[in-house]
Coordinates of C-alpha atoms in Angstrom, one line a residue:
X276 CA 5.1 -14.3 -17.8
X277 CA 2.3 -16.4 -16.1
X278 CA -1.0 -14.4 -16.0
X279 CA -2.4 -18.5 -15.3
X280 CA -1.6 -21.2 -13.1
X281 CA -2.6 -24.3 -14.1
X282 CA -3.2 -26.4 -10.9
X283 CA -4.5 -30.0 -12.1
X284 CA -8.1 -29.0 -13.7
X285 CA -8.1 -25.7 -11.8
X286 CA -6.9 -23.0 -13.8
X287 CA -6.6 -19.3 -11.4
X288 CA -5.3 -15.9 -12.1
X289 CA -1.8 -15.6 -10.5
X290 CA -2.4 -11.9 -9.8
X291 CA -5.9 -12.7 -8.2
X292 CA -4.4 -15.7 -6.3
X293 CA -1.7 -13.9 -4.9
X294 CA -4.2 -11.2 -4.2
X295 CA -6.1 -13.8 -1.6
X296 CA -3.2 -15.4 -0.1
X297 CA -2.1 -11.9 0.8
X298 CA -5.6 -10.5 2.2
X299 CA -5.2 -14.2 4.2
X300 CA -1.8 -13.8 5.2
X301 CA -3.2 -10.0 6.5
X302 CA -6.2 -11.1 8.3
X303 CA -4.1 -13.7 10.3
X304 CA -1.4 -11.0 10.8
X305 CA -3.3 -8.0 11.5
X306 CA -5.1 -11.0 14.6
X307 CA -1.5 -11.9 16.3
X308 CA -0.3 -8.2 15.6
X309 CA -3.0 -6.7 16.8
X310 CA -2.7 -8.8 20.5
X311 CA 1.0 -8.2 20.8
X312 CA 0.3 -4.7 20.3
X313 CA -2.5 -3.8 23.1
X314 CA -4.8 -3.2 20.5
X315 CA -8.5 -3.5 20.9
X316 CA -8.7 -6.7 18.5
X317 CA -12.1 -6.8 17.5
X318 CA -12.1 -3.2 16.7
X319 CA -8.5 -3.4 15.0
X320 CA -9.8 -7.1 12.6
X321 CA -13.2 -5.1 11.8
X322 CA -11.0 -1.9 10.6
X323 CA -8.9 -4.2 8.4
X324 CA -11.7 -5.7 6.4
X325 CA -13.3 -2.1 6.2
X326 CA -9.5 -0.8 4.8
X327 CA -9.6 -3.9 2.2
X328 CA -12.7 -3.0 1.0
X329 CA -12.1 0.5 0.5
X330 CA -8.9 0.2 -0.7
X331 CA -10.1 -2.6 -3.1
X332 CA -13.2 -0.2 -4.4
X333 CA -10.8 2.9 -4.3
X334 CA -8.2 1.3 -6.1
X335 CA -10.4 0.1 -9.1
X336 CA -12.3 3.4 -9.2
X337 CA -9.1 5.6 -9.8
X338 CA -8.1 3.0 -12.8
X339 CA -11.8 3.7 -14.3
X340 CA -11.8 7.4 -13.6
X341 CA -8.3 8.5 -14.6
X342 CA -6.7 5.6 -16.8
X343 CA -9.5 4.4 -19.3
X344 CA -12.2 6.6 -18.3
X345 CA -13.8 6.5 -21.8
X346 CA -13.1 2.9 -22.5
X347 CA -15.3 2.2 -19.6
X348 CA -18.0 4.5 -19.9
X349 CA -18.5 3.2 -23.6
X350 CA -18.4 0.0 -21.6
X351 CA -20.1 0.3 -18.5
X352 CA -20.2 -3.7 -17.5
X353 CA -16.6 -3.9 -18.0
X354 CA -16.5 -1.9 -15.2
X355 CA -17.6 -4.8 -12.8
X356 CA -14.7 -7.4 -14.5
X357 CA -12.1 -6.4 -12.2
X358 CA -11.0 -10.0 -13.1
X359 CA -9.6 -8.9 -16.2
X360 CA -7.4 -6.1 -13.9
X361 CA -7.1 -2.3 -13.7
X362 CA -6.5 -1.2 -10.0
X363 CA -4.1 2.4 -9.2
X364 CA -2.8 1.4 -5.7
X365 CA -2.0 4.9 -4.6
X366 CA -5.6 5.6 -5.2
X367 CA -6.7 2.3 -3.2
X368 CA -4.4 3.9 -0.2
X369 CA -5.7 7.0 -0.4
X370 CA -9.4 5.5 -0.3
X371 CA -8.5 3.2 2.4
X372 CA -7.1 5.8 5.0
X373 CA -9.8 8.0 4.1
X374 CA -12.3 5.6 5.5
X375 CA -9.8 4.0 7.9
X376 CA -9.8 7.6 9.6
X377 CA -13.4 8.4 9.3
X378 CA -14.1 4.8 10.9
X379 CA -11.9 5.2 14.0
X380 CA -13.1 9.0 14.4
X381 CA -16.4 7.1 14.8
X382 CA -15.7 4.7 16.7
X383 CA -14.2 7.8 19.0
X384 CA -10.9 6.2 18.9
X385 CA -8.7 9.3 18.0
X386 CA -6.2 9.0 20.1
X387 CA -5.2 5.5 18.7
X388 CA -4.8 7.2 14.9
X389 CA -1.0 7.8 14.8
X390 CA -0.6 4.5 16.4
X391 CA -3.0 2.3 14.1
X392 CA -1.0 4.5 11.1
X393 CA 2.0 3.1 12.8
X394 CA 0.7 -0.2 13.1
X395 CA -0.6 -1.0 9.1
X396 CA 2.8 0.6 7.9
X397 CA 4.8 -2.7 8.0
X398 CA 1.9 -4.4 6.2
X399 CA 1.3 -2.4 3.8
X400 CA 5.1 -2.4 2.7
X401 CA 5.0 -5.7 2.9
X402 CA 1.6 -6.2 0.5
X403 CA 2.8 -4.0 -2.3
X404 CA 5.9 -5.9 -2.5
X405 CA 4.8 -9.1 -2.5
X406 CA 1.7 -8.0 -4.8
X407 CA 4.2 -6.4 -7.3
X408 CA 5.1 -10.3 -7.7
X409 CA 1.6 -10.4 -9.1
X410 CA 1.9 -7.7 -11.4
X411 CA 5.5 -9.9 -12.9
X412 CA 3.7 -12.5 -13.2
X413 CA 0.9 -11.3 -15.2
X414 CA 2.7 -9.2 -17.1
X415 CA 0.6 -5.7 -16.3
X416 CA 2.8 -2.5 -14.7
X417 CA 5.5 -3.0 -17.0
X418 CA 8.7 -1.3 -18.3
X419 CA 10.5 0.6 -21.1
X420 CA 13.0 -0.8 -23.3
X421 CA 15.9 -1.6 -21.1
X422 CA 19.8 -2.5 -22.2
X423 CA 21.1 -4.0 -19.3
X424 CA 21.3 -8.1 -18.7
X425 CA 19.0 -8.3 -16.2
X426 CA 15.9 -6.8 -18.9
X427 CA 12.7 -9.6 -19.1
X428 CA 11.5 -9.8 -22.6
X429 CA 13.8 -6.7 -23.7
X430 CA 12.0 -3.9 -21.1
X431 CA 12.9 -2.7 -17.4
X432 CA 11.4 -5.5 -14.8
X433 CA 9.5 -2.3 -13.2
X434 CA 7.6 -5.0 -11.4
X435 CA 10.8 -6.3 -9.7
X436 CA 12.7 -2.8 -9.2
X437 CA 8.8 -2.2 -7.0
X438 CA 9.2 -5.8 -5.4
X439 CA 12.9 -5.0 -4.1
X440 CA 12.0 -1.6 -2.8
X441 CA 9.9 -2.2 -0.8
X442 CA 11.0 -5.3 0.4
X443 CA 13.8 -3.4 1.9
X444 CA 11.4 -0.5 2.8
X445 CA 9.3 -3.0 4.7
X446 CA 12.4 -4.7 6.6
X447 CA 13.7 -1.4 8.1
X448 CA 10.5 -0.6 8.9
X449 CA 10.5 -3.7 11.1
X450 CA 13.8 -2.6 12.9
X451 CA 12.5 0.8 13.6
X452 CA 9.2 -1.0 14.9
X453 CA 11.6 -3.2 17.5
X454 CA 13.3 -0.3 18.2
X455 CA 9.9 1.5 19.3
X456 CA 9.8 -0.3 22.5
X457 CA 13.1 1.0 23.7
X458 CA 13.4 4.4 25.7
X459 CA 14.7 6.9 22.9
X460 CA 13.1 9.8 21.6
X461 CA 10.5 8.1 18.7
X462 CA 7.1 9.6 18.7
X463 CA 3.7 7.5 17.4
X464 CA 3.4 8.1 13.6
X465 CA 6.9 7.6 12.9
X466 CA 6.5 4.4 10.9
X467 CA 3.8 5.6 8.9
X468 CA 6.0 9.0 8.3
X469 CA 8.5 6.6 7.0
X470 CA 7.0 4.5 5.4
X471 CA 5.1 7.5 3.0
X472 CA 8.4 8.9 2.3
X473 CA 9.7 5.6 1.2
X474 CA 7.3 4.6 -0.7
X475 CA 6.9 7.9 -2.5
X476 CA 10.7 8.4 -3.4
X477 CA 10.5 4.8 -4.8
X478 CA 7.2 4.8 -6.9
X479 CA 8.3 9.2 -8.3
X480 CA 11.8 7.2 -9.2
X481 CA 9.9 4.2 -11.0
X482 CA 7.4 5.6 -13.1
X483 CA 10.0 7.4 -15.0
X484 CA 10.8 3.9 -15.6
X485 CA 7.4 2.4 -16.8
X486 CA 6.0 2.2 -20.3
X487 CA 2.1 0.7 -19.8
X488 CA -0.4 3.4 -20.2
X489 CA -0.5 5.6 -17.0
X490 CA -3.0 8.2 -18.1
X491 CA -2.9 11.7 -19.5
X492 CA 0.5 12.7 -19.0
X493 CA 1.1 16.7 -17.8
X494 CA 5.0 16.3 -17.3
X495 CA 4.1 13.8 -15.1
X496 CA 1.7 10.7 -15.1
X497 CA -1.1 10.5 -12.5
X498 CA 0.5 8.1 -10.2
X499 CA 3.6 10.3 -10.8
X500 CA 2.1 13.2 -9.5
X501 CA 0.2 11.2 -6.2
X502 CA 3.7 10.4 -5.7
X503 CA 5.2 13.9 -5.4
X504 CA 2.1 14.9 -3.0
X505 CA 2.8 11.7 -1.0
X506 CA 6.7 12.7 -0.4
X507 CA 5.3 16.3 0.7
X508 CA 2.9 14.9 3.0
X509 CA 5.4 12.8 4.4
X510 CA 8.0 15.7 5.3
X511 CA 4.8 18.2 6.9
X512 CA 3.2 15.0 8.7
X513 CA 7.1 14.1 10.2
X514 CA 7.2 17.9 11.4
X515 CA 3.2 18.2 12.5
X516 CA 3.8 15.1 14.6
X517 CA 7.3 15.4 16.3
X518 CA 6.1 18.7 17.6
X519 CA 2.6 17.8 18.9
X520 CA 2.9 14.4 20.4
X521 CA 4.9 12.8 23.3
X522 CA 7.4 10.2 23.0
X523 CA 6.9 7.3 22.6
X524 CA 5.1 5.6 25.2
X525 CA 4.0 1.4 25.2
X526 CA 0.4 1.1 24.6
X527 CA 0.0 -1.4 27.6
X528 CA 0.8 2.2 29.6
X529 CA -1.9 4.0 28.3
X530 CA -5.3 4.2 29.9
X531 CA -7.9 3.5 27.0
X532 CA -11.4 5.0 27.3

């Protein structure tokens, strides 16, 4: 593992550098996605940095709360060293659409939700995969004992099994995205649908694969159990949203208020 990279005199955090190429890489995205899409771009760039944020917050605050929750409060400064890592990304995601839906409701943008859902689905497959390559490298988020050739340091590369996943989650995403524009029967909110189902199955499947400390176990661990209300929501949203919206319909021929 390299939790450091040693470039000349500078020595960074691989995690925590691959965490800022990414936010980078999204801003810059999120800009040329956001045009190509119809989207209101100042609105769409000002919603990503307010979803980073929260998600960043979120994610940090579920470690603390449900992880190491008296560690920290024995240690309340050591709360503030996210440096040193402790982040739940299903609790970042569920912090980040939580204020990602309560900003647009205020900016009175509701009927861009499904498609702004839509919209962050391909990034934020592609984000976890690549930031899984973080995890690997630091050697956090990792594996049980595993008998099979392709075992790092004697456990399961749970790291890589997450990478690979997604990876694939995020290219079909990308095909069903293309395929958006033709005239079929898809309906705004199918990526995201997608996307939560993926993601779920993928993440229930791999923690009975992991062997860090995921919290107070009840048959299943924390993340575990986020993961079997995620496939859930995934299955009601598919059903709420095939039956109340239209197909789907360009942006560029919608009249925006």
């Amino acid at each position: 593992m390299y939790p450091y990279l040693n470039l000349g005199l500078v020595k960074l955090q691989s995690y925590f550098l691959i965490l800022v190429i990414l936010i980078t890489v999204t801003l810059f995205w999120v800009f040329k996605k956001s045009i190509k899409s119809n989207l209101p771009r100042n609105f769409v760039l000002d919603l990503t940095f307010i979803l980073i944020i929260s998600g960043f917050l979120s994610a940090r605050l579920f470690h603390i709360l449900f992880e190491n929750r008296q560690f920290y409060f024995s240690r309340p400064v050591e709360m503030f060293q996210f440096w040193n890592g402790g982040f739940v990304f299903l609790g970042g995601f569920i912090g980040a659409l939580i204020s990602g839906i309560l900003y647009t409701l205020l900016c009175k943008k509701k009927e861009l939700l499904p498609r702004l859902l839509d919209f962050y689905s391909p990034i934020l497959a592609f984000n976890y995969s690549i930031g899984r390559i973080g995890c690997f490298l630091a050697g956090c988020c990792y594996g049980k004992t595993c008998p099979f050739p392709w075992a790092v340091d004697g456990r399961h590369p749970t790291q890589l099994y997450a990478f690979f996943w997604d990876f694939i989650l995020f290219i079909i995403l990308i095909k069903i995205e293309n395929n958006m524009m033709k005239p079929e029967k898809k309906f705004a909110g199918l990526l995201f649908c997608v996307w939560l189902l993926g993601h779920g199955l993928g993440r229930f499947i791999l923690e009975f694969y992991r062997d860090d400390f995921r919290g107070p176990i009840y048959i299943l661990s924390i993340s575990g159990w986020l993961s079997l209300g995620i496939i859930i929501s995934s299955l009601s949203l598919y059903l709420f949203l095939k039956r109340r919206i239209r197909h789907y319909q360009p942006l560029r021929d919608i009249k925006l208020k």
